[in-house]
Amino acid sequence: MKPSFDTWTSVFLFAALQGVFVSIILLFRNKPFRKERILLAVIALLFSLTLADYVLYWTKYSYYFPYIQGISGGLTLLYGPLFYYYFKIIFENHNFFAKDLLTALPFALFLTFRFAGINLYLIVHFPIWAWLSILSMTVYAFVIYKSYKQMSKIQEEISDWFTYLFGFYIGFIISFTSYYVLTLTPFFDIKWDYMISFAMSFFIYFLSWFGYLQPKVFAGFSIKDAFKGKYSKSTLTEDTSETIIERLNAVMEKDKLYKDENMNLERLALVLNVSKHHLSQVINNKIGVSYFDFINSLRIKEAAALLSSTSKKEKNVLEIAFETGFRNKATFNNAFKKLTGYTPTEFREKNLTNETTPNRAVL
């Protein structure tokens, strides 16, 4: 058949071009570059590339480019990790570790098989990758909801954005899954091929629309920005904030109050002779974390130093946990892995140095 466009393929091609434009805006409209904007741009770009590949297939132009035909089939293996890390950056200011690249291993295997020509028919035409993608996206959706649903309520704007974006992600999983379930039925219609493309086009236009209504989408959401909005009516001056943060850092460095397992915001405010509300505001705005995460970051930094300089015989993990202010081993393990990417035991085995440990907590 002669290659040609119809109404729907023209609409999808326009959506793909729009997605490329949106991804460029996300990357370059505001500087410096922010991790959450980069990931959102990558998601939009991958949707655009997938849409473009579908359009080439439907219009028969793909026959002119046989070497790239079907390559987009593996991109859905990346959607789960990308959405997960996007939210992880927003709510935890996640710093990437080399081990995070393991989440892209299924896609890397897909590309290896694709370009090596190994079982090419099965990889490109038989939807093994599709069912793996469905499983991957579903697992990541569960993790995202469980991890960040409550955290999203810290501010209305972030709550709305989480609800809409996560809602779209679930909708995309449903449409993607429905299509491949329907292919197993005897009444399958080839026109249902457009189902997934509708979902991706919706995301691209939704991102453009929501970004227009909420400029923070393109500027980059973060929990730190939410803290700033929380104290917009505060009377605390910049000079006073700087004084409090200097005193806070000094007393923590000298007296190491974070080692006291009973240390809380009220007690620390008394030590510094400031109100607990002002202290909370300074920690939230100047450091960009909650009081709890600020204290934990100092404890983890101290624990990392001890793990790097002592053997198991000298001090075991539980002893270090108690010494640095944690009440139990489970809480210590969770907090340590959250900030370093390793469990305390793994950290000690790798003999990491203090330079590899974070200086402060992230949400």
mmCIF file of C-alpha atoms in Angstrom:
data_model
loop_
_atom_site.group_PDB
_atom_site.id
_atom_site.type_symbol
_atom_site.label_atom_id
_atom_site.label_comp_id
_atom_site.label_asym_id
_atom_site.label_seq_id
_atom_site.Cartn_x
_atom_site.Cartn_y
_atom_site.Cartn_z
ATOM 1 C CA MET A 1 0.000 0.000 0.000
ATOM 2 C CA LYS A 2 1.142 3.520 -0.710
ATOM 3 C CA PRO A 3 2.141 5.421 2.452
ATOM 4 C CA SER A 4 -0.418 8.044 3.455
ATOM 5 C CA PHE A 5 -1.819 9.965 6.395
ATOM 6 C CA ASP A 6 -5.421 10.025 7.563
ATOM 7 C CA THR A 7 -7.124 12.271 10.133
ATOM 8 C CA TRP A 8 -6.082 10.330 13.217
ATOM 9 C CA THR A 9 -2.500 9.706 12.181
ATOM 10 C CA SER A 10 -2.202 13.440 11.487
ATOM 11 C CA VAL A 11 -3.551 14.237 14.962
ATOM 12 C CA PHE A 12 -1.117 11.809 16.596
ATOM 13 C CA LEU A 13 1.811 13.159 14.601
ATOM 14 C CA PHE A 14 0.946 16.678 15.739
ATOM 15 C CA ALA A 15 0.757 15.427 19.349
ATOM 16 C CA ALA A 16 4.186 13.831 18.959
ATOM 17 C CA LEU A 17 5.647 17.113 17.713
ATOM 18 C CA GLN A 18 3.917 18.929 20.579
ATOM 19 C CA GLY A 19 5.518 16.506 23.005
ATOM 20 C CA VAL A 20 8.981 17.236 21.621
ATOM 21 C CA PHE A 21 8.283 20.959 22.012
ATOM 22 C CA VAL A 22 7.098 20.478 25.617
ATOM 23 C CA SER A 23 10.189 18.460 26.499
ATOM 24 C CA ILE A 24 12.423 21.232 25.120
ATOM 25 C CA ILE A 25 10.520 23.828 27.157
ATOM 26 C CA LEU A 26 10.872 21.743 30.298
ATOM 27 C CA LEU A 27 14.612 21.431 29.784
ATOM 28 C CA PHE A 28 15.585 24.930 28.753
ATOM 29 C CA ARG A 29 12.916 27.407 29.884
ATOM 30 C CA ASN A 30 14.298 27.818 33.388
ATOM 31 C CA LYS A 31 17.842 27.476 34.676
ATOM 32 C CA PRO A 32 19.558 25.946 36.486
ATOM 33 C CA PHE A 33 18.477 22.517 35.307
ATOM 34 C CA ARG A 34 16.458 20.612 37.887
ATOM 35 C CA LYS A 35 16.270 16.854 38.125
ATOM 36 C CA GLU A 36 12.491 16.686 38.275
ATOM 37 C CA ARG A 37 12.126 18.786 35.115
ATOM 38 C CA ILE A 38 14.646 16.640 33.268
ATOM 39 C CA LEU A 39 12.760 13.436 34.111
ATOM 40 C CA LEU A 40 9.410 14.954 33.143
ATOM 41 C CA ALA A 41 10.965 16.087 29.850
ATOM 42 C CA VAL A 42 12.292 12.572 29.220
ATOM 43 C CA ILE A 43 8.836 11.082 29.854
ATOM 44 C CA ALA A 44 7.228 13.528 27.403
ATOM 45 C CA LEU A 45 9.946 12.828 24.835
ATOM 46 C CA LEU A 46 9.552 9.045 25.111
ATOM 47 C CA PHE A 47 5.798 9.349 24.630
ATOM 48 C CA SER A 48 6.480 11.480 21.553
ATOM 49 C CA LEU A 49 8.952 8.983 20.102
ATOM 50 C CA THR A 50 6.517 6.132 20.690
ATOM 51 C CA LEU A 51 3.703 8.085 19.051
ATOM 52 C CA ALA A 52 5.923 8.902 16.076
ATOM 53 C CA ASP A 53 6.853 5.233 15.705
ATOM 54 C CA TYR A 54 3.178 4.252 15.748
ATOM 55 C CA VAL A 55 2.388 6.890 13.124
ATOM 56 C CA LEU A 56 5.167 5.566 10.876
ATOM 57 C CA TYR A 57 3.683 2.087 11.227
ATOM 58 C CA TRP A 58 0.079 3.078 10.527
ATOM 59 C CA THR A 59 0.969 5.275 7.551
ATOM 60 C CA LYS A 60 3.273 2.561 6.105
ATOM 61 C CA TYR A 61 6.253 4.913 6.146
ATOM 62 C CA SER A 62 7.969 2.515 8.549
ATOM 63 C CA TYR A 63 8.825 0.297 5.563
ATOM 64 C CA TYR A 64 11.261 2.974 4.472
ATOM 65 C CA PHE A 65 13.036 2.695 7.852
ATOM 66 C CA PRO A 66 13.152 -1.048 8.637
ATOM 67 C CA TYR A 67 16.020 -0.753 11.122
ATOM 68 C CA ILE A 68 14.071 1.439 13.539
ATOM 69 C CA GLN A 69 10.748 -0.366 13.192
ATOM 70 C CA GLY A 70 9.472 -1.561 16.549
ATOM 71 C CA ILE A 71 12.250 0.010 18.626
ATOM 72 C CA SER A 72 9.726 2.045 20.612
ATOM 73 C CA GLY A 73 8.208 -1.232 21.811
ATOM 74 C CA GLY A 74 10.677 -1.392 24.666
ATOM 75 C CA LEU A 75 10.253 2.208 25.810
ATOM 76 C CA THR A 76 7.304 1.241 27.993
ATOM 77 C CA LEU A 77 9.777 -0.665 30.151
ATOM 78 C CA LEU A 78 11.138 2.727 31.206
ATOM 79 C CA TYR A 79 7.865 4.440 32.146
ATOM 80 C CA GLY A 80 7.552 2.843 35.588
ATOM 81 C CA PRO A 81 11.081 3.761 36.738
ATOM 82 C CA LEU A 82 10.831 7.267 35.271
ATOM 83 C CA PHE A 83 7.550 8.114 37.024
ATOM 84 C CA TYR A 84 8.849 6.586 40.249
ATOM 85 C CA TYR A 85 12.081 8.592 40.242
ATOM 86 C CA TYR A 86 10.205 11.752 39.256
ATOM 87 C CA PHE A 87 8.085 11.548 42.402
ATOM 88 C CA LYS A 88 11.067 10.398 44.442
ATOM 89 C CA ILE A 89 12.938 13.559 43.455
ATOM 90 C CA ILE A 90 9.958 15.790 44.278
ATOM 91 C CA PHE A 91 9.353 14.302 47.705
ATOM 92 C CA GLU A 92 12.822 13.090 48.712
ATOM 93 C CA ASN A 93 15.180 15.174 46.545
ATOM 94 C CA HIS A 94 16.643 11.834 45.499
ATOM 95 C CA ASN A 95 20.293 11.754 44.492
ATOM 96 C CA PHE A 96 20.989 9.119 41.878
ATOM 97 C CA PHE A 97 23.301 6.220 42.604
ATOM 98 C CA ALA A 98 24.884 3.844 40.100
ATOM 99 C CA LYS A 99 22.598 1.081 41.353
ATOM 100 C CA ASP A 100 19.568 3.087 40.158
ATOM 101 C CA LEU A 101 20.630 2.265 36.596
ATOM 102 C CA LEU A 102 19.601 -1.330 37.249
ATOM 103 C CA THR A 103 15.979 -0.248 36.755
ATOM 104 C CA ALA A 104 16.814 0.324 33.072
ATOM 105 C CA LEU A 105 18.212 -3.205 32.655
ATOM 106 C CA PRO A 106 15.027 -4.653 31.034
ATOM 107 C CA PHE A 107 15.122 -1.916 28.392
ATOM 108 C CA ALA A 108 18.850 -2.490 27.848
ATOM 109 C CA LEU A 109 18.157 -6.186 27.267
ATOM 110 C CA PHE A 110 15.400 -5.308 24.832
ATOM 111 C CA LEU A 111 17.785 -3.122 22.821
ATOM 112 C CA THR A 112 20.458 -5.811 22.921
ATOM 113 C CA PHE A 113 18.103 -8.402 21.499
ATOM 114 C CA ARG A 114 16.687 -5.914 19.020
ATOM 115 C CA PHE A 115 19.954 -4.801 17.466
ATOM 116 C CA ALA A 116 21.605 -8.207 17.710
ATOM 117 C CA GLY A 117 18.696 -9.762 15.832
ATOM 118 C CA ILE A 118 18.215 -12.397 18.549
ATOM 119 C CA ASN A 119 14.660 -13.767 18.450
ATOM 120 C CA LEU A 120 13.707 -10.613 16.598
ATOM 121 C CA TYR A 121 10.239 -11.841 15.717
ATOM 122 C CA LEU A 122 9.413 -12.662 19.337
ATOM 123 C CA ILE A 123 10.823 -9.396 20.693
ATOM 124 C CA VAL A 124 9.200 -7.060 18.160
ATOM 125 C CA HIS A 125 6.004 -8.822 17.176
ATOM 126 C CA PHE A 126 5.068 -11.082 20.053
ATOM 127 C CA PRO A 127 4.148 -8.872 23.036
ATOM 128 C CA ILE A 128 6.440 -10.404 25.656
ATOM 129 C CA TRP A 129 7.792 -6.911 26.311
ATOM 130 C CA ALA A 130 4.232 -5.596 26.690
ATOM 131 C CA TRP A 131 3.363 -7.961 29.529
ATOM 132 C CA LEU A 132 6.684 -7.213 31.215
ATOM 133 C CA SER A 133 5.904 -3.503 30.865
ATOM 134 C CA ILE A 134 2.457 -3.976 32.392
ATOM 135 C CA LEU A 135 3.968 -5.830 35.343
ATOM 136 C CA SER A 136 6.691 -3.207 35.787
ATOM 137 C CA MET A 137 4.336 -0.213 35.580
ATOM 138 C CA THR A 138 1.868 -1.806 37.989
ATOM 139 C CA VAL A 139 4.542 -2.553 40.604
ATOM 140 C CA TYR A 140 5.923 0.989 40.369
ATOM 141 C CA ALA A 141 2.396 2.435 40.638
ATOM 142 C CA PHE A 142 1.886 0.554 43.900
ATOM 143 C CA VAL A 143 5.229 1.772 45.272
ATOM 144 C CA ILE A 144 4.517 5.392 44.260
ATOM 145 C CA TYR A 145 1.094 5.405 45.879
ATOM 146 C CA LYS A 146 2.280 3.743 49.074
ATOM 147 C CA SER A 147 5.346 5.967 49.407
ATOM 148 C CA TYR A 148 4.084 9.417 48.457
ATOM 149 C CA LYS A 149 0.305 9.652 48.767
ATOM 150 C CA GLN A 150 0.463 11.095 52.283
ATOM 151 C CA MET A 151 3.504 13.260 51.564
ATOM 152 C CA SER A 152 1.694 14.905 48.646
ATOM 153 C CA LYS A 153 -0.763 16.540 51.064
ATOM 154 C CA ILE A 154 1.816 18.990 52.388
ATOM 155 C CA GLN A 155 0.589 21.674 49.984
ATOM 156 C CA GLU A 156 -2.501 21.991 47.773
ATOM 157 C CA GLU A 157 -0.586 22.619 44.538
ATOM 158 C CA ILE A 158 1.642 19.593 44.988
ATOM 159 C CA SER A 159 -1.335 17.501 46.086
ATOM 160 C CA ASP A 160 -3.231 18.440 42.906
ATOM 161 C CA TRP A 161 -0.230 17.758 40.712
ATOM 162 C CA PHE A 162 0.388 14.382 42.350
ATOM 163 C CA THR A 163 -3.290 13.441 41.984
ATOM 164 C CA TYR A 164 -3.509 14.428 38.320
ATOM 165 C CA LEU A 165 -0.165 12.997 37.230
ATOM 166 C CA PHE A 166 -0.517 9.780 39.191
ATOM 167 C CA GLY A 167 -4.110 9.491 37.956
ATOM 168 C CA PHE A 168 -2.891 9.771 34.378
ATOM 169 C CA TYR A 169 -0.236 7.146 35.029
ATOM 170 C CA ILE A 170 -2.883 4.719 36.310
ATOM 171 C CA GLY A 171 -5.104 5.556 33.327
ATOM 172 C CA PHE A 172 -2.259 4.847 30.936
ATOM 173 C CA ILE A 173 -1.604 1.483 32.595
ATOM 174 C CA ILE A 174 -5.304 0.603 32.263
ATOM 175 C CA SER A 175 -5.471 1.590 28.581
ATOM 176 C CA PHE A 176 -2.207 -0.195 27.806
ATOM 177 C CA THR A 177 -3.302 -3.343 29.626
ATOM 178 C CA SER A 178 -6.811 -3.285 28.122
ATOM 179 C CA TYR A 179 -5.423 -3.160 24.611
ATOM 180 C CA TYR A 180 -3.248 -6.250 25.055
ATOM 181 C CA VAL A 181 -6.017 -8.120 26.845
ATOM 182 C CA LEU A 182 -8.365 -7.320 23.964
ATOM 183 C CA THR A 183 -5.858 -8.670 21.437
ATOM 184 C CA LEU A 184 -6.497 -12.087 22.984
ATOM 185 C CA THR A 185 -10.243 -11.907 22.253
ATOM 186 C CA PRO A 186 -11.883 -13.056 18.981
ATOM 187 C CA PHE A 187 -13.658 -9.716 18.470
ATOM 188 C CA PHE A 188 -10.472 -7.622 18.516
ATOM 189 C CA ASP A 189 -10.603 -4.658 16.127
ATOM 190 C CA ILE A 190 -7.393 -3.220 14.673
ATOM 191 C CA LYS A 191 -8.792 0.281 15.256
ATOM 192 C CA TRP A 192 -8.271 -0.289 18.959
ATOM 193 C CA ASP A 193 -4.603 0.164 18.105
ATOM 194 C CA TYR A 194 -5.270 3.852 18.662
ATOM 195 C CA MET A 195 -6.157 3.296 22.337
ATOM 196 C CA ILE A 196 -2.605 3.641 23.643
ATOM 197 C CA SER A 197 -1.907 6.590 21.347
ATOM 198 C CA PHE A 198 -4.928 8.437 22.729
ATOM 199 C CA ALA A 199 -3.546 7.996 26.247
ATOM 200 C CA MET A 200 -0.088 9.286 25.297
ATOM 201 C CA SER A 201 -1.552 12.213 23.363
ATOM 202 C CA PHE A 202 -3.716 13.071 26.350
ATOM 203 C CA PHE A 203 -0.640 13.158 28.582
ATOM 204 C CA ILE A 204 1.207 15.507 26.243
ATOM 205 C CA TYR A 205 -1.721 17.942 25.971
ATOM 206 C CA PHE A 206 -2.483 17.593 29.674
ATOM 207 C CA LEU A 207 1.122 18.453 30.507
ATOM 208 C CA SER A 208 0.951 21.516 28.260
ATOM 209 C CA TRP A 209 -2.382 22.640 29.727
ATOM 210 C CA PHE A 210 -1.465 22.056 33.368
ATOM 211 C CA GLY A 211 1.913 23.675 32.859
ATOM 212 C CA TYR A 212 0.116 26.775 31.583
ATOM 213 C CA LEU A 213 -2.201 26.859 34.618
ATOM 214 C CA GLN A 214 0.536 25.928 37.092
ATOM 215 C CA PRO A 215 3.895 27.383 35.989
ATOM 216 C CA LYS A 216 5.593 25.369 38.741
ATOM 217 C CA VAL A 217 5.247 22.318 36.486
ATOM 218 C CA PHE A 218 7.767 23.863 34.121
ATOM 219 C CA ALA A 219 9.744 25.578 36.888
ATOM 220 C CA GLY A 220 9.995 22.304 38.820
ATOM 221 C CA PHE A 221 8.007 21.175 41.842
ATOM 222 C CA SER A 222 9.875 20.273 44.988
ATOM 223 C CA ILE A 223 9.133 19.760 48.652
ATOM 224 C CA LYS A 224 11.461 22.671 49.441
ATOM 225 C CA ASP A 225 9.223 25.017 47.432
ATOM 226 C CA ALA A 226 6.256 23.733 49.398
ATOM 227 C CA PHE A 227 7.925 24.669 52.666
ATOM 228 C CA LYS A 228 8.465 28.202 51.394
ATOM 229 C CA GLY A 229 4.772 28.547 50.606
ATOM 230 C CA LYS A 230 3.845 27.198 54.018
ATOM 231 C CA TYR A 231 5.508 30.176 55.744
ATOM 232 C CA SER A 232 4.540 32.890 53.281
ATOM 233 C CA LYS A 233 2.872 34.952 56.063
ATOM 234 C CA SER A 234 5.647 34.542 58.606
ATOM 235 C CA THR A 235 7.222 37.647 60.173
ATOM 236 C CA LEU A 236 10.652 36.019 60.444
ATOM 237 C CA THR A 237 13.257 38.219 58.733
ATOM 238 C CA GLU A 238 16.103 37.025 56.539
ATOM 239 C CA ASP A 239 18.750 38.302 58.972
ATOM 240 C CA THR A 240 17.148 36.466 61.885
ATOM 241 C CA SER A 241 16.914 33.308 59.800
ATOM 242 C CA GLU A 242 20.606 33.472 58.999
ATOM 243 C CA THR A 243 21.439 33.961 62.676
ATOM 244 C CA ILE A 244 19.331 30.982 63.718
ATOM 245 C CA ILE A 245 20.837 28.700 61.081
ATOM 246 C CA GLU A 246 24.373 29.688 62.121
ATOM 247 C CA ARG A 247 23.615 28.988 65.782
ATOM 248 C CA LEU A 248 21.900 25.737 64.873
ATOM 249 C CA ASN A 249 24.881 24.469 62.876
ATOM 250 C CA ALA A 250 27.312 25.576 65.573
ATOM 251 C CA VAL A 251 25.512 23.843 68.434
ATOM 252 C CA MET A 252 25.049 20.669 66.405
ATOM 253 C CA GLU A 253 28.722 20.559 65.470
ATOM 254 C CA LYS A 254 29.972 21.312 68.988
ATOM 255 C CA ASP A 255 27.491 19.531 71.260
ATOM 256 C CA LYS A 256 26.126 16.911 68.840
ATOM 257 C CA LEU A 257 22.642 17.174 70.305
ATOM 258 C CA TYR A 258 21.321 14.879 67.583
ATOM 259 C CA LYS A 259 22.815 11.944 69.513
ATOM 260 C CA ASP A 260 20.156 12.420 72.177
ATOM 261 C CA GLU A 261 17.313 10.079 71.218
ATOM 262 C CA ASN A 262 14.854 12.316 73.114
ATOM 263 C CA MET A 263 15.853 15.487 71.273
ATOM 264 C CA ASN A 264 12.823 17.059 69.612
ATOM 265 C CA LEU A 265 11.929 20.392 68.041
ATOM 266 C CA GLU A 266 10.698 21.942 71.290
ATOM 267 C CA ARG A 267 13.831 21.025 73.249
ATOM 268 C CA LEU A 268 16.143 22.210 70.491
ATOM 269 C CA ALA A 269 14.256 25.524 70.297
ATOM 270 C CA LEU A 270 14.807 25.999 74.048
ATOM 271 C CA VAL A 271 18.540 25.373 73.644
ATOM 272 C CA LEU A 272 18.722 27.998 70.890
ATOM 273 C CA ASN A 273 16.337 30.359 72.727
ATOM 274 C CA VAL A 274 14.027 30.746 69.728
ATOM 275 C CA SER A 275 10.409 29.805 69.119
ATOM 276 C CA LYS A 276 9.835 26.319 67.773
ATOM 277 C CA HIS A 277 7.830 27.795 64.878
ATOM 278 C CA HIS A 278 10.733 29.980 63.765
ATOM 279 C CA LEU A 279 13.154 27.090 64.167
ATOM 280 C CA SER A 280 10.913 24.839 62.095
ATOM 281 C CA GLN A 281 10.636 27.534 59.411
ATOM 282 C CA VAL A 282 14.402 27.995 59.236
ATOM 283 C CA ILE A 283 15.045 24.260 58.911
ATOM 284 C CA ASN A 284 12.323 23.893 56.294
ATOM 285 C CA ASN A 285 13.267 26.932 54.200
ATOM 286 C CA LYS A 286 17.032 27.165 54.612
ATOM 287 C CA ILE A 287 17.842 23.476 54.578
ATOM 288 C CA GLY A 288 14.789 22.300 52.663
ATOM 289 C CA VAL A 289 13.845 19.402 54.910
ATOM 290 C CA SER A 290 11.720 18.663 57.944
ATOM 291 C CA TYR A 291 13.155 18.744 61.468
ATOM 292 C CA PHE A 292 12.971 14.952 61.631
ATOM 293 C CA ASP A 293 14.991 14.500 58.430
ATOM 294 C CA PHE A 294 17.483 17.179 59.460
ATOM 295 C CA ILE A 295 18.263 15.355 62.711
ATOM 296 C CA ASN A 296 18.403 11.989 60.967
ATOM 297 C CA SER A 297 20.863 13.315 58.379
ATOM 298 C CA LEU A 298 23.289 14.308 61.137
ATOM 299 C CA ARG A 299 22.862 10.948 62.824
ATOM 300 C CA ILE A 300 23.506 9.096 59.562
ATOM 301 C CA LYS A 301 26.605 11.172 58.832
ATOM 302 C CA GLU A 302 27.956 10.297 62.273
ATOM 303 C CA ALA A 303 27.014 6.636 61.836
ATOM 304 C CA ALA A 304 28.725 6.505 58.425
ATOM 305 C CA ALA A 305 31.932 7.793 59.973
ATOM 306 C CA LEU A 306 31.772 5.134 62.685
ATOM 307 C CA LEU A 307 31.019 2.372 60.194
ATOM 308 C CA SER A 308 33.984 3.457 58.080
ATOM 309 C CA SER A 309 36.433 3.585 60.990
ATOM 310 C CA THR A 310 35.433 0.612 63.127
ATOM 311 C CA SER A 311 35.069 -3.100 62.543
ATOM 312 C CA LYS A 312 32.109 -5.264 63.454
ATOM 313 C CA LYS A 313 34.010 -6.605 66.444
ATOM 314 C CA GLU A 314 34.691 -3.121 67.752
ATOM 315 C CA LYS A 315 31.144 -1.840 67.283
ATOM 316 C CA ASN A 316 28.244 -3.689 65.739
ATOM 317 C CA VAL A 317 25.432 -1.984 63.817
ATOM 318 C CA LEU A 318 23.033 -1.933 66.769
ATOM 319 C CA GLU A 319 25.623 -0.260 69.012
ATOM 320 C CA ILE A 320 26.246 2.404 66.391
ATOM 321 C CA ALA A 321 22.502 2.937 65.989
ATOM 322 C CA PHE A 322 22.064 3.582 69.712
ATOM 323 C CA GLU A 323 25.187 5.737 69.907
ATOM 324 C CA THR A 324 23.982 8.050 67.136
ATOM 325 C CA GLY A 325 20.514 8.597 68.609
ATOM 326 C CA PHE A 326 18.305 5.924 67.027
ATOM 327 C CA ARG A 327 15.968 3.942 69.224
ATOM 328 C CA ASN A 328 16.011 0.692 67.246
ATOM 329 C CA LYS A 329 17.879 -1.049 64.462
ATOM 330 C CA ALA A 330 14.976 -1.096 61.978
ATOM 331 C CA THR A 331 14.558 2.687 62.022
ATOM 332 C CA PHE A 332 18.313 3.118 61.705
ATOM 333 C CA ASN A 333 18.550 0.751 58.734
ATOM 334 C CA ASN A 334 15.691 2.453 56.893
ATOM 335 C CA ALA A 335 17.043 5.958 57.479
ATOM 336 C CA PHE A 336 20.584 4.960 56.534
ATOM 337 C CA LYS A 337 19.539 3.356 53.247
ATOM 338 C CA LYS A 338 17.281 6.277 52.397
ATOM 339 C CA LEU A 339 20.192 8.728 52.530
ATOM 340 C CA THR A 340 23.099 6.616 51.258
ATOM 341 C CA GLY A 341 21.504 3.965 49.083
ATOM 342 C CA TYR A 342 23.081 1.221 51.198
ATOM 343 C CA THR A 343 22.227 -0.633 54.375
ATOM 344 C CA PRO A 344 24.689 -0.030 57.237
ATOM 345 C CA THR A 345 26.163 -3.503 56.714
ATOM 346 C CA GLU A 346 26.620 -2.940 52.973
ATOM 347 C CA PHE A 347 28.175 0.451 53.677
ATOM 348 C CA ARG A 348 30.674 -1.036 56.098
ATOM 349 C CA GLU A 349 31.558 -3.873 53.705
ATOM 350 C CA LYS A 350 32.251 -1.429 50.900
ATOM 351 C CA ASN A 351 34.383 0.641 53.285
ATOM 352 C CA LEU A 352 32.982 3.917 51.954
ATOM 353 C CA THR A 353 34.621 7.146 53.068
ATOM 354 C CA ASN A 354 32.947 10.136 54.663
ATOM 355 C CA GLU A 355 33.122 12.029 51.361
ATOM 356 C CA THR A 356 30.585 9.663 49.833
ATOM 357 C CA THR A 357 27.989 10.275 52.499
ATOM 358 C CA PRO A 358 25.355 13.024 52.295
ATOM 359 C CA ASN A 359 25.789 16.166 54.377
ATOM 360 C CA ARG A 360 22.116 16.645 55.084
ATOM 361 C CA ALA A 361 18.849 14.835 54.843
ATOM 362 C CA VAL A 362 16.452 14.794 51.951
ATOM 363 C CA LEU A 363 12.725 14.193 52.051
#
